[in-house]
Amino acid sequence: MSKFYARRRVSILAALSGLIASVALFNAPTASAALPTPVSGATARSYLAQLTVATEDRTGYSRDLFPHWITQSGACNTREVVLKRDGTNVVQDSSCAATSGSWYSPYDGATWTAASDVDIDHLVPLAEAWDSGADSWTTSRRQAFANDLTRPQLIAVTDNVNQAKGDQDPATWMPSRTAYRCTYVRAWVQVKYYYDLSVDSAEKSALTNHLASC
């Protein structure tokens, strides 16, 4: 075999291998995405040490001050984007509403097959953010916080679990699945650090205790 044909054969085989790999990737099952991975335990401990400790003040809070579930692209709002991201085999209609799929709630370990059984939790609640410094923000910054898909701030969970959590911080509420608590507190601290929000003394104590084993 001449060198020309040998090189040509190698090139063809390489191209075919790349094509096969691409087809396999295209046809492979889509893995369920989830909360953006929070910072490490060590980084979270460092961030926590830098957060301002202050008494919370809820004066003037209203959920309407945090415009949420804004349009992200096309007909899809923030809730629908997170439902798609956090679910498995999610099918959406032309208006971006999820018509089928399944959702695993890492807070309690339940799996749901109806989007109506799932809430999108603001990991750091809107009221908690207000108490911690968001009362001085512009409306546009509160909107960015309430629709943040980049930080580990939004996650699909069981609706009644989210409602039971309400606006509580880690001093009074934690996921019932102990295996998820390290992820939860790392995410909590990362979000507070990024948005320069304060913590109260009980909250900092709880976070410190949980992060010690992360």
PDB file of C-alpha atoms in Angstrom:
ATOM      1  CA  MET A   1       0.000   0.000   0.000  1.00  0.00           C
ATOM      2  CA  SER A   2       1.406   3.427  -0.955  1.00  0.00           C
ATOM      3  CA  LYS A   3       1.961   6.124   1.637  1.00  0.00           C
ATOM      4  CA  PHE A   4      -0.745   8.220  -0.058  1.00  0.00           C
ATOM      5  CA  TYR A   5      -3.411   5.533   0.309  1.00  0.00           C
ATOM      6  CA  ALA A   6      -2.259   4.704   3.834  1.00  0.00           C
ATOM      7  CA  ARG A   7      -2.674   8.319   4.891  1.00  0.00           C
ATOM      8  CA  ARG A   8      -6.018   8.518   3.114  1.00  0.00           C
ATOM      9  CA  ARG A   9      -7.234   5.363   4.866  1.00  0.00           C
ATOM     10  CA  VAL A  10      -6.235   6.758   8.267  1.00  0.00           C
ATOM     11  CA  SER A  11      -8.054  10.008   7.497  1.00  0.00           C
ATOM     12  CA  ILE A  12     -11.222   8.184   6.439  1.00  0.00           C
ATOM     13  CA  LEU A  13     -11.154   5.974   9.536  1.00  0.00           C
ATOM     14  CA  ALA A  14     -10.672   9.022  11.769  1.00  0.00           C
ATOM     15  CA  ALA A  15     -13.591  10.776  10.111  1.00  0.00           C
ATOM     16  CA  LEU A  16     -15.806   7.712  10.473  1.00  0.00           C
ATOM     17  CA  SER A  17     -14.843   7.367  14.144  1.00  0.00           C
ATOM     18  CA  GLY A  18     -15.758  10.982  14.766  1.00  0.00           C
ATOM     19  CA  LEU A  19     -19.083  10.543  12.961  1.00  0.00           C
ATOM     20  CA  ILE A  20     -19.915   7.405  14.951  1.00  0.00           C
ATOM     21  CA  ALA A  21     -19.060   9.172  18.201  1.00  0.00           C
ATOM     22  CA  SER A  22     -21.269  12.115  17.241  1.00  0.00           C
ATOM     23  CA  VAL A  23     -24.197   9.841  16.397  1.00  0.00           C
ATOM     24  CA  ALA A  24     -23.765   7.962  19.676  1.00  0.00           C
ATOM     25  CA  LEU A  25     -23.705  11.215  21.600  1.00  0.00           C
ATOM     26  CA  PHE A  26     -26.810  12.449  19.791  1.00  0.00           C
ATOM     27  CA  ASN A  27     -28.713   9.241  20.489  1.00  0.00           C
ATOM     28  CA  ALA A  28     -27.520   8.783  24.068  1.00  0.00           C
ATOM     29  CA  PRO A  29     -30.073   9.340  26.846  1.00  0.00           C
ATOM     30  CA  THR A  30     -29.999  12.885  28.115  1.00  0.00           C
ATOM     31  CA  ALA A  31     -28.739  12.947  31.696  1.00  0.00           C
ATOM     32  CA  SER A  32     -30.893  14.868  34.119  1.00  0.00           C
ATOM     33  CA  ALA A  33     -29.297  18.193  34.884  1.00  0.00           C
ATOM     34  CA  ALA A  34     -29.769  19.805  38.253  1.00  0.00           C
ATOM     35  CA  LEU A  35     -28.715  22.645  40.486  1.00  0.00           C
ATOM     36  CA  PRO A  36     -25.463  24.232  39.246  1.00  0.00           C
ATOM     37  CA  THR A  37     -22.692  22.627  41.296  1.00  0.00           C
ATOM     38  CA  PRO A  38     -21.974  24.812  44.325  1.00  0.00           C
ATOM     39  CA  VAL A  39     -18.525  25.730  45.575  1.00  0.00           C
ATOM     40  CA  SER A  40     -16.554  23.237  47.656  1.00  0.00           C
ATOM     41  CA  GLY A  41     -16.921  22.959  51.409  1.00  0.00           C
ATOM     42  CA  ALA A  42     -13.577  24.679  51.932  1.00  0.00           C
ATOM     43  CA  THR A  43     -14.551  27.582  49.674  1.00  0.00           C
ATOM     44  CA  ALA A  44     -17.953  27.841  51.356  1.00  0.00           C
ATOM     45  CA  ARG A  45     -16.289  28.032  54.775  1.00  0.00           C
ATOM     46  CA  SER A  46     -14.036  30.793  53.461  1.00  0.00           C
ATOM     47  CA  TYR A  47     -17.011  32.674  52.015  1.00  0.00           C
ATOM     48  CA  LEU A  48     -19.001  32.293  55.226  1.00  0.00           C
ATOM     49  CA  ALA A  49     -16.183  33.824  57.257  1.00  0.00           C
ATOM     50  CA  GLN A  50     -16.418  36.916  55.049  1.00  0.00           C
ATOM     51  CA  LEU A  51     -20.176  37.438  55.297  1.00  0.00           C
ATOM     52  CA  THR A  52     -21.458  40.298  57.425  1.00  0.00           C
ATOM     53  CA  VAL A  53     -23.387  39.205  60.513  1.00  0.00           C
ATOM     54  CA  ALA A  54     -26.437  41.397  61.028  1.00  0.00           C
ATOM     55  CA  THR A  55     -29.935  41.311  62.478  1.00  0.00           C
ATOM     56  CA  GLU A  56     -32.597  40.685  59.863  1.00  0.00           C
ATOM     57  CA  ASP A  57     -35.204  43.306  59.032  1.00  0.00           C
ATOM     58  CA  ARG A  58     -38.266  42.407  56.963  1.00  0.00           C
ATOM     59  CA  THR A  59     -39.821  45.880  56.986  1.00  0.00           C
ATOM     60  CA  GLY A  60     -41.462  46.605  53.647  1.00  0.00           C
ATOM     61  CA  TYR A  61     -41.054  43.141  52.110  1.00  0.00           C
ATOM     62  CA  SER A  62     -43.324  42.075  49.264  1.00  0.00           C
ATOM     63  CA  ARG A  63     -42.803  39.163  46.892  1.00  0.00           C
ATOM     64  CA  ASP A  64     -43.893  41.472  44.083  1.00  0.00           C
ATOM     65  CA  LEU A  65     -40.684  43.452  44.595  1.00  0.00           C
ATOM     66  CA  PHE A  66     -38.813  40.474  43.082  1.00  0.00           C
ATOM     67  CA  PRO A  67     -40.126  40.066  39.499  1.00  0.00           C
ATOM     68  CA  HIS A  68     -39.815  36.333  38.915  1.00  0.00           C
ATOM     69  CA  TRP A  69     -40.438  33.750  36.246  1.00  0.00           C
ATOM     70  CA  ILE A  70     -39.452  36.198  33.538  1.00  0.00           C
ATOM     71  CA  THR A  71     -39.128  35.101  29.920  1.00  0.00           C
ATOM     72  CA  GLN A  72     -35.746  33.479  29.307  1.00  0.00           C
ATOM     73  CA  SER A  73     -36.016  32.603  25.626  1.00  0.00           C
ATOM     74  CA  GLY A  74     -38.855  32.250  23.160  1.00  0.00           C
ATOM     75  CA  ALA A  75     -41.970  31.297  25.108  1.00  0.00           C
ATOM     76  CA  CYS A  76     -40.043  29.801  28.026  1.00  0.00           C
ATOM     77  CA  ASN A  77     -39.989  31.481  31.412  1.00  0.00           C
ATOM     78  CA  THR A  78     -37.595  30.746  34.266  1.00  0.00           C
ATOM     79  CA  ARG A  79     -39.804  28.109  35.891  1.00  0.00           C
ATOM     80  CA  GLU A  80     -40.135  26.200  32.638  1.00  0.00           C
ATOM     81  CA  VAL A  81     -36.394  26.344  31.982  1.00  0.00           C
ATOM     82  CA  VAL A  82     -35.652  24.869  35.427  1.00  0.00           C
ATOM     83  CA  LEU A  83     -38.318  22.175  34.999  1.00  0.00           C
ATOM     84  CA  LYS A  84     -36.624  21.145  31.750  1.00  0.00           C
ATOM     85  CA  ARG A  85     -33.133  21.334  33.272  1.00  0.00           C
ATOM     86  CA  ASP A  86     -33.917  19.392  36.439  1.00  0.00           C
ATOM     87  CA  GLY A  87     -36.243  16.797  34.959  1.00  0.00           C
ATOM     88  CA  THR A  88     -35.762  13.580  33.023  1.00  0.00           C
ATOM     89  CA  ASN A  89     -37.310  13.030  29.579  1.00  0.00           C
ATOM     90  CA  VAL A  90     -39.226  16.280  29.850  1.00  0.00           C
ATOM     91  CA  VAL A  91     -41.535  17.042  26.931  1.00  0.00           C
ATOM     92  CA  GLN A  92     -42.759  20.607  26.464  1.00  0.00           C
ATOM     93  CA  ASP A  93     -45.568  21.902  24.280  1.00  0.00           C
ATOM     94  CA  SER A  94     -45.370  24.888  21.926  1.00  0.00           C
ATOM     95  CA  SER A  95     -45.891  27.291  24.825  1.00  0.00           C
ATOM     96  CA  CYS A  96     -43.025  25.633  26.761  1.00  0.00           C
ATOM     97  CA  ALA A  97     -45.282  24.004  29.378  1.00  0.00           C
ATOM     98  CA  ALA A  98     -44.021  20.595  30.525  1.00  0.00           C
ATOM     99  CA  THR A  99     -46.526  17.958  29.403  1.00  0.00           C
ATOM    100  CA  SER A 100     -44.611  14.901  30.607  1.00  0.00           C
ATOM    101  CA  GLY A 101     -41.405  13.873  32.312  1.00  0.00           C
ATOM    102  CA  SER A 102     -40.225  13.016  35.797  1.00  0.00           C
ATOM    103  CA  TRP A 103     -38.644  15.074  38.536  1.00  0.00           C
ATOM    104  CA  TYR A 104     -36.560  13.864  41.453  1.00  0.00           C
ATOM    105  CA  SER A 105     -36.684  16.139  44.485  1.00  0.00           C
ATOM    106  CA  PRO A 106     -33.296  16.050  46.256  1.00  0.00           C
ATOM    107  CA  TYR A 107     -34.762  17.642  49.388  1.00  0.00           C
ATOM    108  CA  ASP A 108     -36.938  14.631  50.252  1.00  0.00           C
ATOM    109  CA  GLY A 109     -36.082  11.915  47.715  1.00  0.00           C
ATOM    110  CA  ALA A 110     -39.511  11.861  46.056  1.00  0.00           C
ATOM    111  CA  THR A 111     -40.035  11.476  42.309  1.00  0.00           C
ATOM    112  CA  TRP A 112     -42.953  13.109  40.509  1.00  0.00           C
ATOM    113  CA  THR A 113     -44.370  12.670  37.017  1.00  0.00           C
ATOM    114  CA  ALA A 114     -46.586  15.765  36.947  1.00  0.00           C
ATOM    115  CA  ALA A 115     -45.061  19.227  36.753  1.00  0.00           C
ATOM    116  CA  SER A 116     -47.908  20.496  38.931  1.00  0.00           C
ATOM    117  CA  ASP A 117     -46.432  18.512  41.849  1.00  0.00           C
ATOM    118  CA  VAL A 118     -43.134  20.400  41.540  1.00  0.00           C
ATOM    119  CA  ASP A 119     -42.187  23.859  42.741  1.00  0.00           C
ATOM    120  CA  ILE A 120     -39.104  25.817  41.773  1.00  0.00           C
ATOM    121  CA  ASP A 121     -37.484  26.710  45.068  1.00  0.00           C
ATOM    122  CA  HIS A 122     -35.493  29.880  45.558  1.00  0.00           C
ATOM    123  CA  LEU A 123     -32.806  28.188  47.631  1.00  0.00           C
ATOM    124  CA  VAL A 124     -32.165  31.477  49.415  1.00  0.00           C
ATOM    125  CA  PRO A 125     -35.785  32.637  49.741  1.00  0.00           C
ATOM    126  CA  LEU A 126     -36.816  36.037  48.427  1.00  0.00           C
ATOM    127  CA  ALA A 127     -37.919  37.195  51.881  1.00  0.00           C
ATOM    128  CA  GLU A 128     -34.620  36.005  53.354  1.00  0.00           C
ATOM    129  CA  ALA A 129     -32.757  37.991  50.724  1.00  0.00           C
ATOM    130  CA  TRP A 130     -34.820  41.072  51.560  1.00  0.00           C
ATOM    131  CA  ASP A 131     -33.995  40.642  55.247  1.00  0.00           C
ATOM    132  CA  SER A 132     -30.303  40.296  54.401  1.00  0.00           C
ATOM    133  CA  GLY A 133     -29.761  43.350  52.223  1.00  0.00           C
ATOM    134  CA  ALA A 134     -31.907  43.087  49.093  1.00  0.00           C
ATOM    135  CA  ASP A 135     -34.187  45.817  50.474  1.00  0.00           C
ATOM    136  CA  SER A 136     -31.577  48.298  49.217  1.00  0.00           C
ATOM    137  CA  TRP A 137     -31.278  46.776  45.738  1.00  0.00           C
ATOM    138  CA  THR A 138     -32.712  48.071  42.504  1.00  0.00           C
ATOM    139  CA  THR A 139     -35.681  46.217  41.035  1.00  0.00           C
ATOM    140  CA  SER A 140     -33.479  44.935  38.214  1.00  0.00           C
ATOM    141  CA  ARG A 141     -31.048  43.354  40.683  1.00  0.00           C
ATOM    142  CA  ARG A 142     -33.904  41.734  42.600  1.00  0.00           C
ATOM    143  CA  GLN A 143     -35.209  40.401  39.295  1.00  0.00           C
ATOM    144  CA  ALA A 144     -31.792  38.958  38.470  1.00  0.00           C
ATOM    145  CA  PHE A 145     -31.667  37.276  41.880  1.00  0.00           C
ATOM    146  CA  ALA A 146     -35.159  35.805  41.524  1.00  0.00           C
ATOM    147  CA  ASN A 147     -34.357  34.327  38.102  1.00  0.00           C
ATOM    148  CA  ASP A 148     -30.699  33.359  38.533  1.00  0.00           C
ATOM    149  CA  LEU A 149     -29.928  30.273  36.460  1.00  0.00           C
ATOM    150  CA  THR A 150     -26.154  30.600  36.846  1.00  0.00           C
ATOM    151  CA  ARG A 151     -25.707  30.374  40.599  1.00  0.00           C
ATOM    152  CA  PRO A 152     -27.106  27.399  42.615  1.00  0.00           C
ATOM    153  CA  GLN A 153     -30.233  29.367  43.519  1.00  0.00           C
ATOM    154  CA  LEU A 154     -33.124  27.659  41.695  1.00  0.00           C
ATOM    155  CA  ILE A 155     -34.067  23.990  41.993  1.00  0.00           C
ATOM    156  CA  ALA A 156     -37.110  21.829  41.240  1.00  0.00           C
ATOM    157  CA  VAL A 157     -38.468  20.157  44.398  1.00  0.00           C
ATOM    158  CA  THR A 158     -41.641  18.650  45.840  1.00  0.00           C
ATOM    159  CA  ASP A 159     -44.213  21.437  46.072  1.00  0.00           C
ATOM    160  CA  ASN A 160     -45.363  20.863  49.661  1.00  0.00           C
ATOM    161  CA  VAL A 161     -41.757  20.543  50.845  1.00  0.00           C
ATOM    162  CA  ASN A 162     -40.995  23.915  49.306  1.00  0.00           C
ATOM    163  CA  GLN A 163     -44.089  25.367  50.929  1.00  0.00           C
ATOM    164  CA  ALA A 164     -43.102  23.938  54.314  1.00  0.00           C
ATOM    165  CA  LYS A 165     -39.664  25.509  53.958  1.00  0.00           C
ATOM    166  CA  GLY A 166     -41.216  28.883  53.221  1.00  0.00           C
ATOM    167  CA  ASP A 167     -38.770  31.679  53.982  1.00  0.00           C
ATOM    168  CA  GLN A 168     -36.749  29.820  56.615  1.00  0.00           C
ATOM    169  CA  ASP A 169     -32.966  29.800  56.731  1.00  0.00           C
ATOM    170  CA  PRO A 170     -30.754  26.817  57.725  1.00  0.00           C
ATOM    171  CA  ALA A 171     -31.101  27.642  61.424  1.00  0.00           C
ATOM    172  CA  THR A 172     -34.719  26.477  61.326  1.00  0.00           C
ATOM    173  CA  TRP A 173     -35.071  24.367  58.151  1.00  0.00           C
ATOM    174  CA  MET A 174     -32.908  21.866  56.304  1.00  0.00           C
ATOM    175  CA  PRO A 175     -33.713  19.208  53.661  1.00  0.00           C
ATOM    176  CA  SER A 176     -34.968  15.986  55.260  1.00  0.00           C
ATOM    177  CA  ARG A 177     -32.454  14.027  53.142  1.00  0.00           C
ATOM    178  CA  THR A 178     -29.292  14.319  55.170  1.00  0.00           C
ATOM    179  CA  ALA A 179     -27.239  13.326  52.106  1.00  0.00           C
ATOM    180  CA  TYR A 180     -28.210  16.615  50.453  1.00  0.00           C
ATOM    181  CA  ARG A 181     -27.518  18.950  53.340  1.00  0.00           C
ATOM    182  CA  CYS A 182     -23.875  19.568  52.484  1.00  0.00           C
ATOM    183  CA  THR A 183     -24.836  20.575  48.933  1.00  0.00           C
ATOM    184  CA  TYR A 184     -27.614  22.768  50.305  1.00  0.00           C
ATOM    185  CA  VAL A 185     -25.462  24.780  52.717  1.00  0.00           C
ATOM    186  CA  ARG A 186     -22.633  25.159  50.209  1.00  0.00           C
ATOM    187  CA  ALA A 187     -25.126  26.548  47.714  1.00  0.00           C
ATOM    188  CA  TRP A 188     -26.700  28.804  50.353  1.00  0.00           C
ATOM    189  CA  VAL A 189     -23.364  30.371  51.282  1.00  0.00           C
ATOM    190  CA  GLN A 190     -22.311  30.758  47.647  1.00  0.00           C
ATOM    191  CA  VAL A 191     -25.484  32.642  46.770  1.00  0.00           C
ATOM    192  CA  LYS A 192     -25.255  34.888  49.823  1.00  0.00           C
ATOM    193  CA  TYR A 193     -21.602  35.602  49.120  1.00  0.00           C
ATOM    194  CA  TYR A 194     -22.165  36.386  45.438  1.00  0.00           C
ATOM    195  CA  TYR A 195     -24.988  38.809  46.222  1.00  0.00           C
ATOM    196  CA  ASP A 196     -23.226  40.284  49.263  1.00  0.00           C
ATOM    197  CA  LEU A 197     -26.064  39.352  51.611  1.00  0.00           C
ATOM    198  CA  SER A 198     -25.646  39.214  55.378  1.00  0.00           C
ATOM    199  CA  VAL A 199     -26.344  36.335  57.765  1.00  0.00           C
ATOM    200  CA  ASP A 200     -27.818  36.510  61.252  1.00  0.00           C
ATOM    201  CA  SER A 201     -25.997  34.901  64.169  1.00  0.00           C
ATOM    202  CA  ALA A 202     -28.213  31.783  64.387  1.00  0.00           C
ATOM    203  CA  GLU A 203     -27.966  31.261  60.645  1.00  0.00           C
ATOM    204  CA  LYS A 204     -24.169  31.570  60.695  1.00  0.00           C
ATOM    205  CA  SER A 205     -23.918  29.120  63.582  1.00  0.00           C
ATOM    206  CA  ALA A 206     -26.064  26.560  61.725  1.00  0.00           C
ATOM    207  CA  LEU A 207     -24.106  26.987  58.514  1.00  0.00           C
ATOM    208  CA  THR A 208     -20.805  26.658  60.375  1.00  0.00           C
ATOM    209  CA  ASN A 209     -21.935  23.414  61.994  1.00  0.00           C
ATOM    210  CA  HIS A 210     -23.161  21.883  58.747  1.00  0.00           C
ATOM    211  CA  LEU A 211     -20.128  22.972  56.742  1.00  0.00           C
ATOM    212  CA  ALA A 212     -17.783  21.416  59.272  1.00  0.00           C
ATOM    213  CA  SER A 213     -18.572  17.982  57.851  1.00  0.00           C
ATOM    214  CA  CYS A 214     -18.576  19.036  54.172  1.00  0.00           C
TER     215      CYS A 214
END
